[in-house]
C-alpha cells in the first residue's frame, strides 16, 4: 500500500488547517479568519483503499518578533524537512506576490516532491486562476498547481490522488482507527482557543493560551472541565471578561456546545481568566503553558 507523510505548509491564514480537516474528514485542527491560529504541528491521518496519508498541519508562516512565533516557525521548518511530500498551500483569493514566489521556491529547493494547493477558489473570479498559475510558472515555480476549495470540497479528490501518486509503497505508519496524534485534552483546549479567536479582536487571542486544570469524566457520564484562559496584559483580562462577565459567559457557552459535540456527552465547563505578563516572550512561561520545542 501507499503510505507516507505530507507537510502542509504556507502563509498564516492560507487555509491549511481547513484543508487538512477536509482530507481527514474530521476536525483535527481549529480554524479561524485570524492569522496564527495553528500553534503546533498537528498530524491528521487519512486512510483509503489506496493507503494512508499522514498530513502534518503546521503553524502558518508569519512575521512577528515574539518568542512564541519563533518557536512556531521552528516547528514549521523542522516539519518541512522530514516528510515524503510538501503540500504548499496558497490563498488564491489573496493574489500572487513576489514574497509568495520566494517562499514557494524556498520549499521547492529542499528537494522533496512538492505540490501547490491554490485554495479558496470559491471566492475569486475563475478567470484569474490561469493568469496566476502562469505568473507562478514565469516566476520560476515549477511545482504542479491544484486549484481547490476546501470550503466547497472542490477538486479535493484530484489533489488527494496526486498526493498518493507521490508516496512510497510502505506499511501504514498509524493504525486505522487513529485520526490525529493529539489527545482529546489538547482538542478541548483548542476548541476554547478557537472561540476566543472568533469572539475577540486580534490582539487579544494572539496573546491567549488555554490551560486545562481539570478534564475528567464523572461516573454519571458528565465531563468536568476547568480551564484557565491565560492572557498577557491586565487590560486584556477586562476585555475577555466583559461587562458583568457577559463576554466570557458567551465564549464559554459556545465552547461548551462544541466540546459536547466533540466528546459526545454533557460538559460542565468552568473558565477563569489569568494574566501572565508578556508570556509570549518568556521561555519559562511558554513552557509552563504548553509551548515547548520538539524533542
Ligand atoms: N472561502 C473559503 N474560505 C476558506 C477556505 N479554506 C479556508 N478558508 C477560510 O480561511 C480562514 C483561514 O483558514 P485556516 O484553515 O485557519 O488557515 P490556516 O492556513 O490554517 O491558518 P494558520 O493556522 O493561522 O496558519 C478561515 O476563515 C477559513 O474558513 C476555502 O476553501 N474557501
Ligand atoms: Mg492552521
Short mmCIF file of C-alpha atoms and ligand atoms in Angstrom, two decimals:
data_model
loop_
_atom_site.label_atom_id
_atom_site.label_comp_id
_atom_site.label_asym_id
_atom_site.label_seq_id
_atom_site.Cartn_x
_atom_site.Cartn_y
_atom_site.Cartn_z
CA UNK A 1 0.00 0.00 0.00
CA UNK A 2 0.93 3.65 -0.36
CA UNK A 3 1.85 5.34 2.88
CA UNK A 4 3.70 8.48 3.88
CA UNK A 5 3.80 11.94 5.32
CA UNK A 6 2.75 15.25 3.79
CA UNK A 7 3.80 18.56 5.36
CA UNK A 8 1.12 21.20 4.89
CA UNK A 9 2.99 24.49 4.68
CA UNK A 10 2.09 28.05 3.76
CA UNK A 11 1.45 31.56 4.97
CA UNK A 12 -0.70 32.15 8.04
CA UNK A 13 -4.42 32.13 7.24
CA UNK A 14 -3.92 30.47 3.81
CA UNK A 15 -6.39 27.68 4.64
CA UNK A 16 -4.05 24.83 5.65
CA UNK A 17 -5.99 23.54 8.64
CA UNK A 18 -9.29 23.71 6.77
CA UNK A 19 -7.76 21.61 4.01
CA UNK A 20 -6.32 19.05 6.43
CA UNK A 21 -9.71 18.72 8.16
CA UNK A 22 -11.39 18.12 4.79
CA UNK A 23 -8.84 15.47 3.80
CA UNK A 24 -9.10 13.68 7.14
CA UNK A 25 -12.90 14.01 7.23
CA UNK A 26 -12.81 15.14 10.86
CA UNK A 27 -11.81 18.30 12.64
CA UNK A 28 -8.26 17.72 13.87
CA UNK A 29 -7.20 21.38 13.81
CA UNK A 30 -9.05 24.55 14.74
CA UNK A 31 -9.75 27.17 12.08
CA UNK A 32 -10.30 30.94 12.23
CA UNK A 33 -10.10 34.02 9.99
CA UNK A 34 -7.17 35.33 12.06
CA UNK A 35 -3.52 34.53 11.28
CA UNK A 36 -1.52 32.31 13.64
CA UNK A 37 -4.46 30.10 14.55
CA UNK A 38 -2.38 26.91 14.50
CA UNK A 39 0.46 26.93 17.02
CA UNK A 40 1.60 23.30 16.95
CA UNK A 41 2.38 20.66 14.42
CA UNK A 42 -0.77 18.55 14.25
CA UNK A 43 -0.91 15.20 12.48
CA UNK A 44 -4.15 14.24 10.73
CA UNK A 45 -4.44 10.75 9.23
CA UNK A 46 -6.36 9.76 6.09
CA UNK A 47 -6.98 6.08 5.26
CA UNK A 48 -8.49 4.94 1.96
CA UNK A 49 -8.24 1.77 -0.13
CA UNK A 50 -5.16 3.36 -1.75
CA UNK A 51 -3.30 3.64 1.52
CA UNK A 52 -2.51 6.08 4.28
CA UNK A 53 -1.59 9.76 4.16
CA UNK A 54 -0.34 11.41 7.34
CA UNK A 55 -0.84 15.16 6.98
CA UNK A 56 1.29 17.39 9.20
CA UNK A 57 -0.53 20.68 9.63
CA UNK A 58 1.87 23.45 10.65
CA UNK A 59 1.84 26.99 12.06
CA UNK A 60 1.49 29.43 9.15
CA UNK A 61 4.47 31.48 8.04
CA UNK A 62 4.18 34.88 9.70
CA UNK A 63 6.46 37.77 10.53
CA UNK A 64 6.30 38.78 14.17
CA UNK A 65 9.08 39.20 16.61
CA UNK A 66 7.92 37.43 19.75
CA UNK A 67 9.45 34.21 21.07
CA UNK A 68 6.25 32.20 20.59
CA UNK A 69 6.23 32.95 16.85
CA UNK A 70 9.92 31.99 16.74
CA UNK A 71 9.10 28.63 18.30
CA UNK A 72 6.17 28.13 15.92
CA UNK A 73 8.30 28.91 12.87
CA UNK A 74 10.94 26.41 14.00
CA UNK A 75 8.22 23.73 14.23
CA UNK A 76 7.18 24.52 10.67
CA UNK A 77 10.77 24.46 9.40
CA UNK A 78 11.54 21.15 11.12
CA UNK A 79 8.36 19.55 9.79
CA UNK A 80 9.10 20.61 6.21
CA UNK A 81 12.43 18.80 6.22
CA UNK A 82 11.30 15.40 7.36
CA UNK A 83 8.41 14.32 5.08
CA UNK A 84 7.74 12.49 1.81
CA UNK A 85 5.85 15.36 0.18
CA UNK A 86 5.36 19.09 0.77
CA UNK A 87 1.90 20.47 0.09
CA UNK A 88 2.35 24.22 -0.17
CA UNK A 89 -1.00 25.93 0.46
CA UNK A 90 -1.53 29.26 -1.26
CA UNK A 91 -4.54 31.53 -0.68
CA UNK A 92 -5.59 32.10 -4.32
CA UNK A 93 -8.03 34.77 -3.28
CA UNK A 94 -5.14 36.89 -1.91
CA UNK A 95 -3.29 37.05 -5.25
CA UNK A 96 0.35 36.22 -6.02
CA UNK A 97 3.09 38.47 -4.67
CA UNK A 98 6.86 38.24 -5.07
CA UNK A 99 7.10 37.09 -1.47
CA UNK A 100 4.86 34.11 -2.32
CA UNK A 101 7.15 33.12 -5.20
CA UNK A 102 10.20 33.29 -2.90
CA UNK A 103 8.53 31.13 -0.28
CA UNK A 104 7.43 28.51 -2.81
CA UNK A 105 10.92 28.38 -4.30
CA UNK A 106 12.46 28.10 -0.86
CA UNK A 107 10.45 24.96 -0.06
CA UNK A 108 10.89 23.51 -3.57
CA UNK A 109 14.65 23.86 -3.07
CA UNK A 110 14.54 21.33 -0.21
CA UNK A 111 14.44 18.66 -2.90
CA UNK A 112 11.30 17.00 -1.55
CA UNK A 113 8.44 16.46 -4.07
CA UNK A 114 6.12 19.46 -3.76
CA UNK A 115 2.59 20.28 -4.92
CA UNK A 116 0.79 23.59 -4.60
CA UNK A 117 -2.80 23.78 -3.37
CA UNK A 118 -4.15 27.04 -4.74
CA UNK A 119 -7.13 27.33 -2.44
CA UNK A 120 -10.26 29.43 -1.76
CA UNK A 121 -11.21 29.41 -5.46
CA UNK A 122 -14.86 29.64 -4.36
CA UNK A 123 -14.39 33.33 -3.51
CA UNK A 124 -12.44 34.55 -6.54
CA UNK A 125 -13.14 35.03 -10.25
CA UNK A 126 -12.36 31.82 -12.12
CA UNK A 127 -10.56 33.61 -14.95
CA UNK A 128 -7.84 34.75 -12.57
CA UNK A 129 -6.71 31.17 -11.91
CA UNK A 130 -4.84 30.56 -15.21
CA UNK A 131 -3.30 34.05 -15.00
CA UNK A 132 -1.95 33.34 -11.53
CA UNK A 133 -0.70 29.88 -12.50
CA UNK A 134 1.18 31.49 -15.41
CA UNK A 135 2.66 34.07 -13.04
CA UNK A 136 3.89 31.30 -10.76
CA UNK A 137 5.46 29.44 -13.67
CA UNK A 138 7.11 32.56 -15.06
CA UNK A 139 8.32 33.38 -11.58
CA UNK A 140 10.27 30.12 -11.55
CA UNK A 141 7.84 27.92 -9.61
CA UNK A 142 7.66 24.60 -11.41
CA UNK A 143 5.57 22.57 -8.93
CA UNK A 144 2.16 21.38 -10.16
CA UNK A 145 -0.66 23.68 -9.06
CA UNK A 146 -4.06 22.31 -7.94
CA UNK A 147 -6.85 24.90 -7.72
CA UNK A 148 -9.15 23.76 -4.88
CA UNK A 149 -11.81 24.93 -2.50
CA UNK A 150 -11.67 23.28 0.90
CA UNK A 151 -14.88 25.03 1.89
CA UNK A 152 -16.82 23.67 -1.10
CA UNK A 153 -14.87 20.40 -1.40
CA UNK A 154 -13.86 21.27 -4.95
CA UNK A 155 -11.03 19.28 -6.63
CA UNK A 156 -10.07 17.72 -3.31
CA UNK A 157 -10.20 14.22 -4.83
CA UNK A 158 -7.81 15.20 -7.63
CA UNK A 159 -5.32 16.67 -5.19
CA UNK A 160 -5.59 13.62 -2.93
CA UNK A 161 -4.83 11.29 -5.87
CA UNK A 162 -1.85 13.43 -6.85
CA UNK A 163 -0.52 13.15 -3.28
CA UNK A 164 -0.95 9.35 -3.23
CA UNK A 165 0.97 9.15 -6.51
CA UNK A 166 3.98 10.78 -4.84
CA UNK A 167 4.02 8.49 -1.78
CA UNK A 168 6.17 5.36 -1.50
CA UNK A 169 4.92 1.78 -1.18
CA UNK A 170 5.20 1.14 2.53
CA UNK A 171 3.32 -0.20 5.56
CA UNK A 172 0.93 2.19 7.32
CA UNK A 173 2.54 4.41 9.93
CA UNK A 174 -0.58 4.62 12.15
CA UNK A 175 -3.26 2.07 12.96
CA UNK A 176 -6.50 2.65 11.04
CA UNK A 177 -8.54 3.99 13.96
CA UNK A 178 -6.16 6.89 14.62
CA UNK A 179 -7.10 10.30 13.16
CA UNK A 180 -4.67 12.56 14.99
CA UNK A 181 -1.55 12.45 17.18
CA UNK A 182 -3.13 14.96 19.56
CA UNK A 183 -5.09 13.98 22.66
CA UNK A 184 -8.75 14.72 23.41
CA UNK A 185 -7.49 17.07 26.10
CA UNK A 186 -5.48 19.05 23.57
CA UNK A 187 -8.50 19.35 21.25
CA UNK A 188 -10.71 20.55 24.11
CA UNK A 189 -8.29 23.35 24.99
CA UNK A 190 -8.03 24.23 21.30
CA UNK A 191 -11.82 24.45 20.97
CA UNK A 192 -11.84 27.10 23.69
CA UNK A 193 -8.96 28.96 21.99
CA UNK A 194 -10.86 28.82 18.70
CA UNK A 195 -13.89 30.52 20.27
CA UNK A 196 -11.60 33.23 21.65
CA UNK A 197 -10.10 33.71 18.17
CA UNK A 198 -13.60 34.05 16.76
CA UNK A 199 -15.00 36.25 19.51
CA UNK A 200 -12.42 38.96 20.13
CA UNK A 201 -10.30 41.43 18.17
CA UNK A 202 -6.95 40.17 17.00
CA UNK A 203 -4.60 41.45 19.70
CA UNK A 204 -6.49 39.55 22.41
CA UNK A 205 -6.46 35.96 21.03
CA UNK A 206 -2.87 36.31 19.82
CA UNK A 207 -1.84 36.70 23.44
CA UNK A 208 -4.05 33.94 24.83
CA UNK A 209 -3.09 30.44 25.92
CA UNK A 210 -5.55 27.91 27.31
CA UNK A 211 -4.60 25.52 30.09
CA UNK A 212 -6.90 22.75 31.31
CA UNK A 213 -6.74 22.13 35.05
CA UNK A 214 -9.48 19.56 35.10
CA UNK A 215 -10.57 17.18 32.36
CA UNK A 216 -12.46 14.29 33.82
CA UNK A 217 -15.49 12.15 33.02
CA UNK A 218 -17.72 11.73 36.07
CA UNK A 219 -19.46 8.44 36.87
CA UNK A 220 -22.75 9.85 35.57
CA UNK A 221 -21.08 10.48 32.19
CA UNK A 222 -20.82 14.27 32.52
CA UNK A 223 -17.43 15.78 31.72
CA UNK A 224 -15.97 18.16 34.32
CA UNK A 225 -13.74 20.63 32.54
CA UNK A 226 -12.00 23.56 34.10
CA UNK A 227 -9.83 25.88 32.03
CA UNK A 228 -7.59 28.89 32.56
CA UNK A 229 -7.57 31.46 29.81
CA UNK A 230 -4.14 33.00 30.19
CA UNK A 231 -3.69 36.44 28.66
CA UNK A 232 -0.65 38.70 28.56
CA UNK A 233 -1.99 42.05 29.81
CA UNK A 234 -4.21 43.21 32.65
CA UNK A 235 -6.43 45.22 30.28
CA UNK A 236 -6.88 42.14 28.09
CA UNK A 237 -8.32 40.33 31.10
CA UNK A 238 -11.00 43.00 31.46
CA UNK A 239 -11.89 42.74 27.77
CA UNK A 240 -12.01 38.94 27.89
CA UNK A 241 -14.40 39.03 30.82
CA UNK A 242 -16.52 41.89 29.52
CA UNK A 243 -19.27 43.86 31.26
CA UNK A 244 -20.67 41.79 34.14
CA UNK A 245 -18.84 38.79 32.74
CA UNK A 246 -21.01 38.80 29.63
CA UNK A 247 -18.27 38.25 27.05
CA UNK A 248 -16.71 35.36 28.96
CA UNK A 249 -20.09 33.71 29.54
CA UNK A 250 -20.86 33.88 25.83
CA UNK A 251 -17.43 32.47 24.88
CA UNK A 252 -17.72 29.64 27.39
CA UNK A 253 -21.19 28.74 26.25
CA UNK A 254 -20.23 28.46 22.53
CA UNK A 255 -17.12 26.50 23.51
CA UNK A 256 -19.15 24.15 25.71
CA UNK A 257 -21.56 23.36 22.88
CA UNK A 258 -18.66 22.38 20.63
CA UNK A 259 -16.95 20.38 23.38
CA UNK A 260 -20.17 18.42 23.91
CA UNK A 261 -20.30 17.59 20.21
CA UNK A 262 -16.66 16.55 20.22
CA UNK A 263 -16.89 14.38 23.36
CA UNK A 264 -20.41 13.11 22.63
CA UNK A 265 -21.62 13.90 26.15
CA UNK A 266 -22.66 16.64 28.52
CA UNK A 267 -19.96 19.07 29.65
CA UNK A 268 -19.75 21.12 32.83
CA UNK A 269 -17.31 23.91 31.98
CA UNK A 270 -15.68 26.44 34.30
CA UNK A 271 -13.34 29.11 32.94
CA UNK A 272 -11.02 31.54 34.70
CA UNK A 273 -9.02 34.38 33.19
CA UNK A 274 -5.44 34.85 34.40
CA UNK A 275 -2.66 37.24 33.46
CA UNK A 276 0.93 36.18 32.81
CA UNK A 277 2.56 39.42 31.81
CA UNK A 278 4.11 39.12 28.30
CA UNK A 279 4.27 35.33 28.43
CA UNK A 280 4.83 35.10 24.68
CA UNK A 281 8.33 36.47 25.18
CA UNK A 282 9.25 34.44 28.25
CA UNK A 283 10.54 30.94 27.58
CA UNK A 284 9.79 29.53 31.03
CA UNK A 285 6.18 30.75 30.95
CA UNK A 286 5.77 29.44 27.41
CA UNK A 287 6.88 26.01 28.58
CA UNK A 288 4.50 26.16 31.51
CA UNK A 289 1.65 26.97 29.14
CA UNK A 290 2.47 24.01 26.90
CA UNK A 291 4.58 25.61 24.17
CA UNK A 292 7.82 23.66 24.09
CA UNK A 293 10.37 22.97 21.39
CA UNK A 294 10.13 19.47 19.92
CA UNK A 295 12.45 16.91 21.45
N1 LIG B 1 -13.93 30.83 1.08
C1 LIG B 1 -13.05 29.98 1.57
N2 LIG B 1 -12.51 30.20 2.78
C2 LIG B 1 -11.61 29.31 3.23
C3 LIG B 1 -11.23 28.15 2.52
N3 LIG B 1 -10.32 27.47 3.25
C4 LIG B 1 -10.17 28.18 4.39
N4 LIG B 1 -10.93 29.27 4.39
C5 LIG B 1 -11.04 30.29 5.47
O1 LIG B 1 -9.78 30.91 5.62
C6 LIG B 1 -9.54 31.24 7.01
C7 LIG B 1 -8.23 30.61 7.47
O2 LIG B 1 -8.35 29.20 7.47
P1 LIG B 1 -7.39 28.26 8.29
O3 LIG B 1 -7.63 26.87 7.81
O4 LIG B 1 -7.48 28.53 9.75
O5 LIG B 1 -5.98 28.78 7.76
P2 LIG B 1 -4.50 28.30 8.20
O6 LIG B 1 -3.65 28.35 6.98
O7 LIG B 1 -4.56 27.01 8.91
O8 LIG B 1 -4.10 29.49 9.18
P3 LIG B 1 -2.94 29.48 10.36
O9 LIG B 1 -3.17 28.31 11.22
O10 LIG B 1 -3.20 30.76 11.06
O11 LIG B 1 -1.64 29.47 9.65
C8 LIG B 1 -10.77 30.71 7.77
O12 LIG B 1 -11.67 31.79 7.94
C9 LIG B 1 -11.35 29.67 6.82
O13 LIG B 1 -12.74 29.49 6.98
C10 LIG B 1 -11.85 27.93 1.23
O14 LIG B 1 -11.59 26.96 0.51
N5 LIG B 1 -12.73 28.90 0.82
MG1 LIG B 2 -3.98 26.46 10.78
#
